[in-house]
XYZ file of N, CA, C and O in Angstrom:
720
model
N 115.847 -104.760 230.150
C 116.822 -105.700 230.652
C 117.968 -105.793 229.656
O 117.752 -105.853 228.455
N 119.187 -105.855 230.172
C 120.376 -106.051 229.358
C 120.973 -107.409 229.722
O 121.170 -107.711 230.901
N 121.246 -108.206 228.692
C 121.896 -109.502 228.876
C 123.190 -109.465 228.073
O 123.175 -109.173 226.881
N 124.307 -109.756 228.724
C 125.607 -109.818 228.070
C 126.007 -111.278 227.943
O 125.949 -112.032 228.914
N 126.396 -111.662 226.715
C 126.813 -113.038 226.434
C 128.233 -112.985 225.898
O 128.501 -112.311 224.905
N 129.139 -113.707 226.550
C 130.524 -113.752 226.115
C 130.967 -115.196 225.947
O 130.297 -116.126 226.410
N 132.078 -115.367 225.294
C 132.642 -116.691 225.100
C 133.708 -116.623 224.038
O 133.851 -115.616 223.344
N 134.436 -117.701 223.891
C 135.477 -117.765 222.882
C 134.897 -118.039 221.507
O 133.695 -118.288 221.352
N 135.743 -118.013 220.516
C 135.333 -118.288 219.141
C 134.778 -119.698 219.041
O 135.386 -120.653 219.532
N 133.614 -119.840 218.429
C 133.002 -121.142 218.244
C 132.417 -121.755 219.498
O 132.112 -122.939 219.535
N 132.215 -120.956 220.541
C 131.752 -121.479 221.827
C 130.256 -121.774 221.872
O 129.790 -122.470 222.761
N 129.490 -121.221 220.933
C 128.042 -121.370 220.962
C 127.333 -120.144 221.502
O 126.134 -120.160 221.742
N 128.065 -119.054 221.687
C 127.469 -117.846 222.269
C 126.387 -117.244 221.382
O 125.380 -116.739 221.883
N 126.543 -117.311 220.067
C 125.530 -116.748 219.164
C 124.217 -117.504 219.274
O 123.150 -116.898 219.355
N 124.291 -118.825 219.282
C 123.074 -119.638 219.407
C 122.396 -119.374 220.751
O 121.167 -119.241 220.825
N 123.186 -119.278 221.823
C 122.614 -118.993 223.135
C 121.954 -117.617 223.155
O 120.861 -117.445 223.698
N 122.598 -116.620 222.548
C 122.030 -115.269 222.517
C 120.711 -115.252 221.748
O 119.745 -114.616 222.179
N 120.653 -115.955 220.626
C 119.408 -116.035 219.862
C 118.317 -116.714 220.678
O 117.173 -116.248 220.702
N 118.654 -117.809 221.351
C 117.684 -118.496 222.205
C 117.203 -117.581 223.327
O 116.028 -117.622 223.714
N 118.097 -116.764 223.856
C 117.718 -115.817 224.904
C 116.686 -114.827 224.373
O 115.682 -114.550 225.030
N 116.922 -114.295 223.188
C 115.962 -113.377 222.583
C 114.617 -114.075 222.402
O 113.557 -113.518 222.737
N 114.621 -115.294 221.892
C 113.373 -116.037 221.688
C 112.653 -116.302 223.006
O 111.420 -116.332 223.049
N 113.404 -116.464 224.087
C 112.797 -116.757 225.392
C 111.985 -115.579 225.932
O 111.168 -115.753 226.836
N 112.191 -114.393 225.376
C 111.435 -113.221 225.821
C 110.033 -113.185 225.232
O 109.261 -112.268 225.516
N 109.672 -114.160 224.424
C 108.320 -114.262 223.880
C 108.127 -113.417 222.634
O 109.075 -112.934 222.025
N 106.873 -113.265 222.284
C 106.533 -112.523 221.069
C 106.895 -111.053 221.218
O 106.528 -110.413 222.200
N 107.623 -110.563 220.253
C 108.032 -109.165 220.218
C 108.636 -108.903 218.855
O 108.942 -109.837 218.104
N 108.828 -107.666 218.553
C 109.556 -107.313 217.339
C 111.032 -107.551 217.630
O 111.594 -106.950 218.555
N 111.654 -108.451 216.871
C 113.036 -108.852 217.112
C 113.947 -108.177 216.094
O 113.806 -108.366 214.890
N 114.910 -107.437 216.623
C 115.861 -106.723 215.786
C 117.251 -107.300 216.014
O 117.688 -107.448 217.158
N 117.939 -107.608 214.924
C 119.314 -108.108 214.978
C 120.206 -107.002 214.446
O 120.104 -106.628 213.275
N 121.069 -106.453 215.305
C 122.028 -105.440 214.872
C 123.298 -106.173 214.443
O 124.014 -106.734 215.271
N 123.541 -106.173 213.139
C 124.712 -106.840 212.575
C 125.858 -105.842 212.492
O 125.720 -104.783 211.882
N 126.979 -106.167 213.110
C 128.110 -105.236 213.150
C 129.293 -105.692 212.303
O 130.247 -104.941 212.154
N 129.245 -106.909 211.774
C 130.383 -107.397 210.989
C 130.382 -106.756 209.604
O 129.472 -106.970 208.823
N 131.401 -105.989 209.358
C 131.573 -105.368 208.052
C 132.138 -106.425 207.100
O 133.239 -106.921 207.312
N 131.374 -106.819 206.073
C 131.808 -107.913 205.195
C 132.867 -107.456 204.191
O 132.560 -107.123 203.055
N 134.128 -107.462 204.626
C 135.199 -106.904 203.807
C 135.983 -107.955 203.020
O 136.756 -107.615 202.139
N 135.793 -109.238 203.321
C 136.513 -110.272 202.589
C 135.648 -111.522 202.476
O 134.527 -111.564 202.988
N 136.153 -112.538 201.816
C 135.390 -113.765 201.587
C 135.018 -114.431 202.907
O 133.876 -114.875 203.097
N 135.964 -114.509 203.835
C 135.705 -115.162 205.129
C 134.594 -114.450 205.898
O 133.708 -115.096 206.456
N 134.633 -113.126 205.957
C 133.594 -112.402 206.692
C 132.239 -112.551 206.003
O 131.209 -112.632 206.667
N 132.217 -112.613 204.677
C 130.959 -112.832 203.955
C 130.390 -114.217 204.260
O 129.173 -114.377 204.400
N 131.250 -115.208 204.415
C 130.802 -116.554 204.795
C 130.197 -116.542 206.195
O 129.186 -117.187 206.456
N 130.837 -115.820 207.110
C 130.316 -115.751 208.493
C 128.959 -115.068 208.528
O 128.043 -115.505 209.233
N 128.818 -113.979 207.763
C 127.533 -113.280 207.691
C 126.460 -114.226 207.165
O 125.361 -114.316 207.720
N 126.775 -114.966 206.114
C 125.831 -115.919 205.531
C 125.447 -117.003 206.543
O 124.264 -117.349 206.688
N 126.428 -117.527 207.273
C 126.165 -118.569 208.281
C 125.243 -118.039 209.377
O 124.292 -118.706 209.787
N 125.495 -116.818 209.840
C 124.658 -116.248 210.901
C 123.249 -115.950 210.399
O 122.274 -116.109 211.134
N 123.114 -115.515 209.155
C 121.772 -115.307 208.595
C 121.006 -116.623 208.542
O 119.816 -116.662 208.840
N 121.681 -117.687 208.165
C 121.033 -119.004 208.142
C 120.621 -119.440 209.540
O 119.564 -120.049 209.715
N 121.438 -119.145 210.540
C 121.097 -119.486 211.925
C 119.829 -118.773 212.377
O 119.031 -119.318 213.132
N 119.640 -117.536 211.920
C 118.478 -116.733 212.333
C 117.240 -116.984 211.485
O 116.150 -116.543 211.849
N 117.389 -117.670 210.387
C 116.272 -117.881 209.470
C 115.072 -118.490 210.194
O 115.217 -119.423 210.980
N 113.905 -117.922 209.940
C 112.670 -118.433 210.513
C 112.436 -118.072 211.969
O 111.477 -118.537 212.576
N 113.299 -117.242 212.551
C 113.149 -116.877 213.965
C 112.540 -115.491 214.149
O 112.437 -115.010 215.272
N 112.188 -114.837 213.048
C 111.499 -113.555 213.146
C 112.379 -112.349 213.394
O 111.897 -111.328 213.887
N 113.652 -112.431 213.046
C 114.550 -111.294 213.226
C 114.510 -110.369 212.015
O 114.501 -110.834 210.881
N 114.515 -109.083 212.274
C 114.764 -108.078 211.247
C 116.219 -107.673 211.414
O 116.642 -107.352 212.516
N 116.981 -107.680 210.328
C 118.398 -107.346 210.413
C 118.626 -105.881 210.089
O 118.130 -105.376 209.088
N 119.371 -105.222 210.978
C 119.790 -103.841 210.779
C 121.314 -103.843 210.798
O 121.909 -104.284 211.779
N 121.932 -103.391 209.732
C 123.387 -103.327 209.685
C 123.851 -102.013 210.305
O 123.352 -100.950 209.952
N 124.782 -102.117 211.241
C 125.316 -100.933 211.911
C 126.786 -101.188 212.195
O 127.134 -101.934 213.108
N 127.644 -100.571 211.415
C 129.077 -100.794 211.543
C 129.736 -99.772 212.456
O 130.768 -100.045 213.055
N 129.189 -98.575 212.527
C 129.681 -97.502 213.392
C 128.487 -96.651 213.818
O 127.385 -96.820 213.321
N 128.740 -95.727 214.739
C 127.726 -94.747 215.164
C 126.462 -95.385 215.735
O 125.348 -95.032 215.357
N 126.632 -96.291 216.645
C 125.520 -96.998 217.271
C 124.495 -96.041 217.859
O 123.291 -96.283 217.779
N 124.962 -94.929 218.420
C 124.044 -94.011 219.091
C 123.084 -93.315 218.122
O 122.074 -92.781 218.537
N 123.388 -93.351 216.836
C 122.505 -92.744 215.845
C 121.467 -93.718 215.299
O 120.606 -93.340 214.514
N 121.532 -94.959 215.737
C 120.622 -95.990 215.272
C 119.253 -95.807 215.928
O 119.145 -95.716 217.148
N 118.223 -95.741 215.116
C 116.856 -95.626 215.627
C 116.173 -96.980 215.491
O 116.072 -97.522 214.389
N 115.726 -97.506 216.604
C 115.088 -98.820 216.635
C 113.655 -98.693 217.139
O 113.336 -97.754 217.869
N 112.803 -99.647 216.788
C 111.426 -99.599 217.279
C 111.376 -99.695 218.802
O 112.032 -100.545 219.401
N 110.605 -98.823 219.388
C 110.431 -98.835 220.841
C 109.804 -100.172 221.245
O 109.022 -100.740 220.513
N 110.173 -100.649 222.392
C 109.630 -101.876 222.959
C 110.008 -103.132 222.174
O 109.357 -104.151 222.276
N 111.078 -103.075 221.372
C 111.526 -104.262 220.638
C 112.531 -105.036 221.490
O 112.995 -104.565 222.524
N 112.835 -106.233 221.039
C 113.870 -107.055 221.655
C 115.034 -107.071 220.667
O 114.864 -107.441 219.504
N 116.209 -106.649 221.140
C 117.345 -106.400 220.254
C 118.505 -107.328 220.586
O 118.844 -107.513 221.753
N 119.099 -107.883 219.534
C 120.312 -108.676 219.660
C 121.412 -107.943 218.914
O 121.323 -107.744 217.703
N 122.432 -107.511 219.636
C 123.581 -106.837 219.031
C 124.716 -107.837 218.929
O 125.186 -108.347 219.937
N 125.149 -108.109 217.688
C 126.228 -109.069 217.489
C 127.208 -108.523 216.458
O 126.837 -108.301 215.332
N 128.350 -108.278 216.807
C 129.058 -108.609 218.017
C 129.855 -107.371 218.434
O 130.326 -106.615 217.588
N 130.040 -107.199 219.721
C 130.747 -106.040 220.246
C 132.183 -105.967 219.725
O 132.693 -104.889 219.436
N 132.843 -107.096 219.585
C 134.231 -107.069 219.127
C 134.342 -106.514 217.707
O 135.289 -105.791 217.388
N 133.368 -106.820 216.850
C 133.358 -106.234 215.508
C 133.098 -104.738 215.565
O 133.735 -103.956 214.853
N 132.159 -104.338 216.394
C 131.815 -102.924 216.510
C 133.018 -102.111 216.985
O 133.287 -101.022 216.461
N 133.763 -102.641 217.947
C 134.950 -101.948 218.445
C 135.968 -101.771 217.318
O 136.504 -100.677 217.106
N 136.223 -102.833 216.564
C 137.175 -102.741 215.449
C 136.698 -101.728 214.407
O 137.495 -100.929 213.901
N 135.416 -101.755 214.100
C 134.872 -100.803 213.123
C 135.053 -99.370 213.591
O 135.472 -98.499 212.826
N 134.722 -99.113 214.849
C 134.845 -97.749 215.377
C 136.299 -97.294 215.377
O 136.595 -96.131 215.141
N 137.207 -98.217 215.622
C 138.625 -97.861 215.656
C 139.196 -97.621 214.265
O 139.978 -96.694 214.079
N 138.799 -98.437 213.287
C 139.524 -98.463 212.024
C 138.754 -97.958 210.802
O 139.384 -97.668 209.788
N 137.436 -97.886 210.862
C 136.682 -97.351 209.718
C 136.864 -95.840 209.663
O 136.972 -95.187 210.709
N 136.853 -95.280 208.466
C 137.091 -93.840 208.330
C 136.014 -92.999 209.023
O 136.291 -91.899 209.477
N 134.781 -93.516 209.143
C 133.730 -92.773 209.835
C 133.575 -93.217 211.292
O 132.611 -92.865 211.961
N 134.554 -93.974 211.794
C 134.505 -94.467 213.162
C 134.923 -93.423 214.185
O 135.356 -92.322 213.854
N 134.813 -93.810 215.438
C 135.072 -92.905 216.552
C 136.555 -92.761 216.892
O 136.928 -91.849 217.627
N 137.392 -93.648 216.397
C 138.824 -93.556 216.677
C 139.126 -93.627 218.164
O 138.734 -94.572 218.841
N 139.787 -92.606 218.689
C 140.179 -92.583 220.098
C 138.991 -92.471 221.050
O 139.137 -92.697 222.240
N 137.825 -92.129 220.540
C 136.610 -92.021 221.367
C 135.736 -93.279 221.290
O 134.560 -93.259 221.628
N 136.324 -94.376 220.847
C 135.573 -95.613 220.641
C 134.803 -96.046 221.887
O 133.607 -96.329 221.819
N 135.465 -96.106 223.017
C 134.825 -96.587 224.244
C 133.626 -95.719 224.598
O 132.517 -96.216 224.826
N 133.816 -94.411 224.634
C 132.747 -93.490 225.022
C 131.573 -93.552 224.047
O 130.412 -93.577 224.461
N 131.865 -93.589 222.760
C 130.798 -93.600 221.744
C 129.966 -94.872 221.809
O 128.735 -94.822 221.730
N 130.631 -96.002 221.956
C 129.892 -97.270 222.019
C 129.047 -97.341 223.283
O 127.864 -97.704 223.232
N 129.611 -96.980 224.423
C 128.835 -97.046 225.665
C 127.653 -96.084 225.640
O 126.569 -96.415 226.133
N 127.831 -94.923 225.044
C 126.711 -93.986 224.911
C 125.615 -94.602 224.039
O 124.424 -94.508 224.366
N 126.001 -95.246 222.961
C 125.026 -95.907 222.094
C 124.283 -97.018 222.809
O 123.065 -97.156 222.672
N 124.994 -97.818 223.588
C 124.368 -98.913 224.346
C 123.360 -98.345 225.345
O 122.232 -98.833 225.466
N 123.758 -97.312 226.071
C 122.846 -96.716 227.057
C 121.597 -96.151 226.379
O 120.487 -96.300 226.888
N 121.780 -95.507 225.230
C 120.630 -94.962 224.499
C 119.661 -96.066 224.101
O 118.467 -95.971 224.349
N 120.188 -97.108 223.477
C 119.335 -98.208 223.018
C 118.651 -98.891 224.190
O 117.447 -99.151 224.161
N 119.406 -99.177 225.243
C 118.837 -99.860 226.411
C 117.734 -99.040 227.066
O 116.850 -99.593 227.710
N 117.769 -97.728 226.870
C 116.771 -96.861 227.476
C 115.389 -96.944 226.855
O 114.416 -96.521 227.469
N 115.284 -97.488 225.647
C 113.950 -97.510 225.039
C 113.535 -98.847 224.444
O 112.398 -99.000 224.020
N 114.406 -99.841 224.402
C 113.961 -101.154 223.946
C 113.565 -101.997 225.154
O 113.938 -101.687 226.287
N 112.782 -103.038 224.922
C 112.338 -103.895 226.026
C 113.500 -104.699 226.599
O 113.691 -104.767 227.806
N 114.258 -105.344 225.714
C 115.410 -106.150 226.121
C 116.533 -105.947 225.111
O 116.277 -105.838 223.910
N 117.758 -105.950 225.615
C 118.934 -105.833 224.766
C 119.890 -106.964 225.129
O 120.323 -107.069 226.280
N 120.180 -107.820 224.149
C 121.129 -108.919 224.333
C 122.369 -108.556 223.511
O 122.269 -108.272 222.319
N 123.516 -108.558 224.166
C 124.767 -108.157 223.525
C 125.729 -109.343 223.531
O 125.979 -109.935 224.577
N 126.288 -109.642 222.361
C 127.296 -110.693 222.244
C 128.667 -110.033 222.147
O 128.848 -109.059 221.422
N 129.611 -110.564 222.906
C 130.990 -110.091 222.831
C 131.910 -111.300 222.856
O 131.458 -112.431 223.022
N 133.194 -111.063 222.690
C 134.163 -112.153 222.643
C 135.094 -112.128 223.835
O 135.506 -111.066 224.292
N 135.444 -113.321 224.274
C 136.454 -113.497 225.312
C 137.785 -113.693 224.596
O 138.026 -114.744 224.012
N 138.607 -112.659 224.601
C 139.909 -112.727 223.920
C 141.057 -112.486 224.892
O 142.192 -112.331 224.479
N 140.766 -112.482 226.170
C 141.750 -112.027 227.143
C 142.470 -113.149 227.878
O 143.218 -112.901 228.794
N 142.251 -114.386 227.461
C 142.901 -115.515 228.109
C 144.257 -115.838 227.504
O 144.989 -116.663 228.025
N 144.567 -115.200 226.395
C 145.843 -115.457 225.721
C 147.006 -114.896 226.540
O 146.873 -113.894 227.210
N 148.136 -115.547 226.418
C 149.325 -115.046 227.114
C 150.224 -114.233 226.189
O 151.244 -113.722 226.631
N 149.835 -114.128 224.942
C 150.658 -113.384 223.977
C 150.738 -111.902 224.366
O 149.832 -111.358 224.982
N 151.839 -111.288 223.995
C 152.033 -109.865 224.237
C 151.810 -109.137 222.917
O 152.387 -109.504 221.884
N 150.952 -108.135 222.955
C 150.635 -107.374 221.757
C 151.101 -105.938 221.924
O 151.258 -105.454 223.038
N 151.273 -105.279 220.807
C 151.683 -103.879 220.818
C 150.818 -103.102 219.841
O 150.070 -103.676 219.058
N 150.928 -101.801 219.892
C 150.297 -100.933 218.914
C 148.793 -101.039 218.869
O 148.129 -101.121 219.903
N 148.250 -101.078 217.661
C 146.806 -101.062 217.465
C 146.112 -102.282 218.053
O 144.997 -102.185 218.560
N 146.777 -103.440 217.999
C 146.169 -104.648 218.556
C 145.999 -104.513 220.063
O 144.955 -104.870 220.618
N 146.998 -103.985 220.738
C 146.881 -103.803 222.184
C 145.839 -102.741 222.516
O 145.093 -102.876 223.492
N 145.764 -101.693 221.725
C 144.732 -100.666 221.926
C 143.346 -101.272 221.755
O 142.441 -101.013 222.546
N 143.175 -102.120 220.731
C 141.902 -102.813 220.510
C 141.536 -103.654 221.732
O 140.410 -103.588 222.231
N 142.464 -104.440 222.228
C 142.208 -105.276 223.412
C 141.839 -104.416 224.619
O 140.949 -104.750 225.389
N 142.529 -103.297 224.776
C 142.247 -102.386 225.885
C 140.825 -101.833 225.773
O 140.067 -101.841 226.743
N 140.454 -101.360 224.599
C 139.111 -100.795 224.392
C 138.032 -101.851 224.613
O 137.048 -101.602 225.307
N 138.211 -103.036 224.014
C 137.203 -104.087 224.167
C 137.088 -104.506 225.629
O 135.978 -104.681 226.140
N 138.208 -104.629 226.315
C 138.168 -104.989 227.733
C 137.432 -103.948 228.564
O 136.629 -104.284 229.436
N 137.706 -102.686 228.305
C 137.032 -101.612 229.047
C 135.530 -101.619 228.774
O 134.722 -101.497 229.698
N 135.159 -101.783 227.524
C 133.741 -101.831 227.169
C 133.084 -103.042 227.824
O 132.003 -102.935 228.411
N 133.716 -104.209 227.750
C 133.146 -105.416 228.354
C 132.940 -105.238 229.856
O 131.926 -105.678 230.414
N 133.892 -104.598 230.536
C 133.732 -104.362 231.982
C 132.521 -103.482 232.260
O 131.727 -103.760 233.163
N 132.381 -102.409 231.483
C 131.225 -101.522 231.671
C 129.917 -102.247 231.357
O 128.925 -102.069 232.064
N 129.923 -103.050 230.295
C 128.716 -103.798 229.948
C 128.364 -104.797 231.044
O 127.181 -104.991 231.355
N 129.367 -105.421 231.636
C 129.127 -106.341 232.742
C 128.459 -105.645 233.923
O 127.580 -106.202 234.572
N 128.868 -104.408 234.182
C 128.247 -103.625 235.257
C 126.815 -103.240 234.908
O 125.927 -103.289 235.756
N 126.600 -102.836 233.651
C 125.269 -102.402 233.216
C 124.274 -103.551 233.112
O 123.074 -103.369 233.327
N 124.764 -104.725 232.765
C 123.896 -105.861 232.460
C 123.175 -106.380 233.696
O 123.721 -106.397 234.800
N 121.946 -106.808 233.453
C 121.176 -107.479 234.501
C 121.615 -108.932 234.627
O 121.581 -109.502 235.710
N 121.991 -109.517 233.485
C 122.467 -110.895 233.451
C 123.711 -110.966 232.579
O 123.782 -110.304 231.539
N 124.679 -111.784 232.994
C 125.894 -112.015 232.221
C 126.113 -113.526 232.146
O 126.034 -114.211 233.174
N 126.369 -114.012 230.928
C 126.632 -115.431 230.709
C 127.934 -115.586 229.942
O 128.214 -114.830 229.022
N 128.705 -116.594 230.328
C 129.853 -117.009 229.539
C 129.511 -118.382 228.978
O 129.132 -119.288 229.731
N 129.630 -118.526 227.668
C 129.332 -119.803 227.031
C 130.656 -120.521 226.795
O 131.561 -119.994 226.149
N 130.752 -121.720 227.367
C 131.961 -122.530 227.276
C 131.570 -123.889 226.702
O 130.730 -124.575 227.284
N 132.131 -124.238 225.554
C 131.841 -125.517 224.910
C 130.335 -125.733 224.735
O 129.826 -126.839 224.921
N 129.611 -124.667 224.416
C 128.174 -124.761 224.203
C 127.357 -124.732 225.477
O 126.129 -124.821 225.428
N 128.000 -124.593 226.610
C 127.303 -124.592 227.895
C 127.296 -123.172 228.448
O 128.357 -122.605 228.722
N 126.099 -122.571 228.618
C 126.041 -121.227 229.192
C 126.204 -121.270 230.712
O 125.497 -121.996 231.407
N 127.173 -120.515 231.200
C 127.405 -120.411 232.636
C 126.973 -119.034 233.084
O 127.456 -118.020 232.571
N 126.075 -118.973 234.051
C 125.587 -117.693 234.554
C 126.642 -117.075 235.464
O 127.079 -117.685 236.433
N 127.029 -115.852 235.130
C 128.034 -115.136 235.903
C 127.383 -114.078 236.789
O 127.853 -113.800 237.886
N 126.261 -113.530 236.322
C 125.573 -112.477 237.062
C 124.077 -112.570 236.774
O 123.679 -112.730 235.623
N 123.242 -112.430 237.827
C 121.798 -112.455 237.644
C 121.337 -113.820 237.169
O 122.013 -114.819 237.350
N 120.177 -113.868 236.534
C 119.686 -115.115 235.939
C 119.558 -116.225 236.936
O 119.505 -116.020 238.148
N 119.491 -117.448 236.417
C 119.372 -118.603 237.300
C 120.721 -119.268 237.409
O 121.277 -119.746 236.428
N 121.245 -119.294 238.584
C 122.571 -119.882 238.814
C 122.405 -121.329 239.287
O 122.616 -121.661 240.436
N 121.970 -122.183 238.326
C 121.723 -123.574 238.648
C 122.991 -124.403 238.733
O 122.970 -125.514 239.228
N 124.075 -123.860 238.207
C 125.310 -124.637 238.199
C 125.810 -124.852 239.630
O 125.735 -123.964 240.475
N 126.306 -126.043 239.889
C 126.862 -126.356 241.198
C 128.306 -125.903 241.232
O 129.036 -126.056 240.255
N 128.764 -125.336 242.341
C 130.158 -124.926 242.421
C 131.084 -126.141 242.369
O 130.713 -127.220 242.799
N 132.259 -125.938 241.822
C 133.246 -127.015 241.782
C 133.727 -127.306 243.191
O 133.929 -126.427 243.996
N 133.901 -128.573 243.469
C 134.349 -128.976 244.819
C 135.790 -129.361 244.809
O 136.356 -129.801 243.889
């Protein structure tokens, strides 16, 4: 099963994704960390996320690029956080995929999903802005948007977390009442 979790910055998507992994019961839990700790702020975020996972039975695997080369235990439950970091890494790291970012990441996702029990993927909602971007920033947005669309198609369940509230977009339990 593939579960895609999206939301804005600080929306609570990470906590929801971790809870989703825990809801799958006892299993070997793997956390794929994609944030490359290149500055003080990113190191603080890594530390905060490690504290959030403490005591939940996650094994952390750092993977900044080349997702398809990652070997994970068969039948494990995997949390990949976060797609937006992975896209940036593939685009800008010297060992990244560059112009093949979309294809390489999707191939890696399909490979992993083919042999793990469950795969929960966290991504970011960055497309609500009205700002106009150019160059590398626009290419990044294009790649992330394309990957998110493909992941939405592949996923069995898709959730958007808004203000800490998970809204089911696809699959899962759609308990939310429609707006009248």
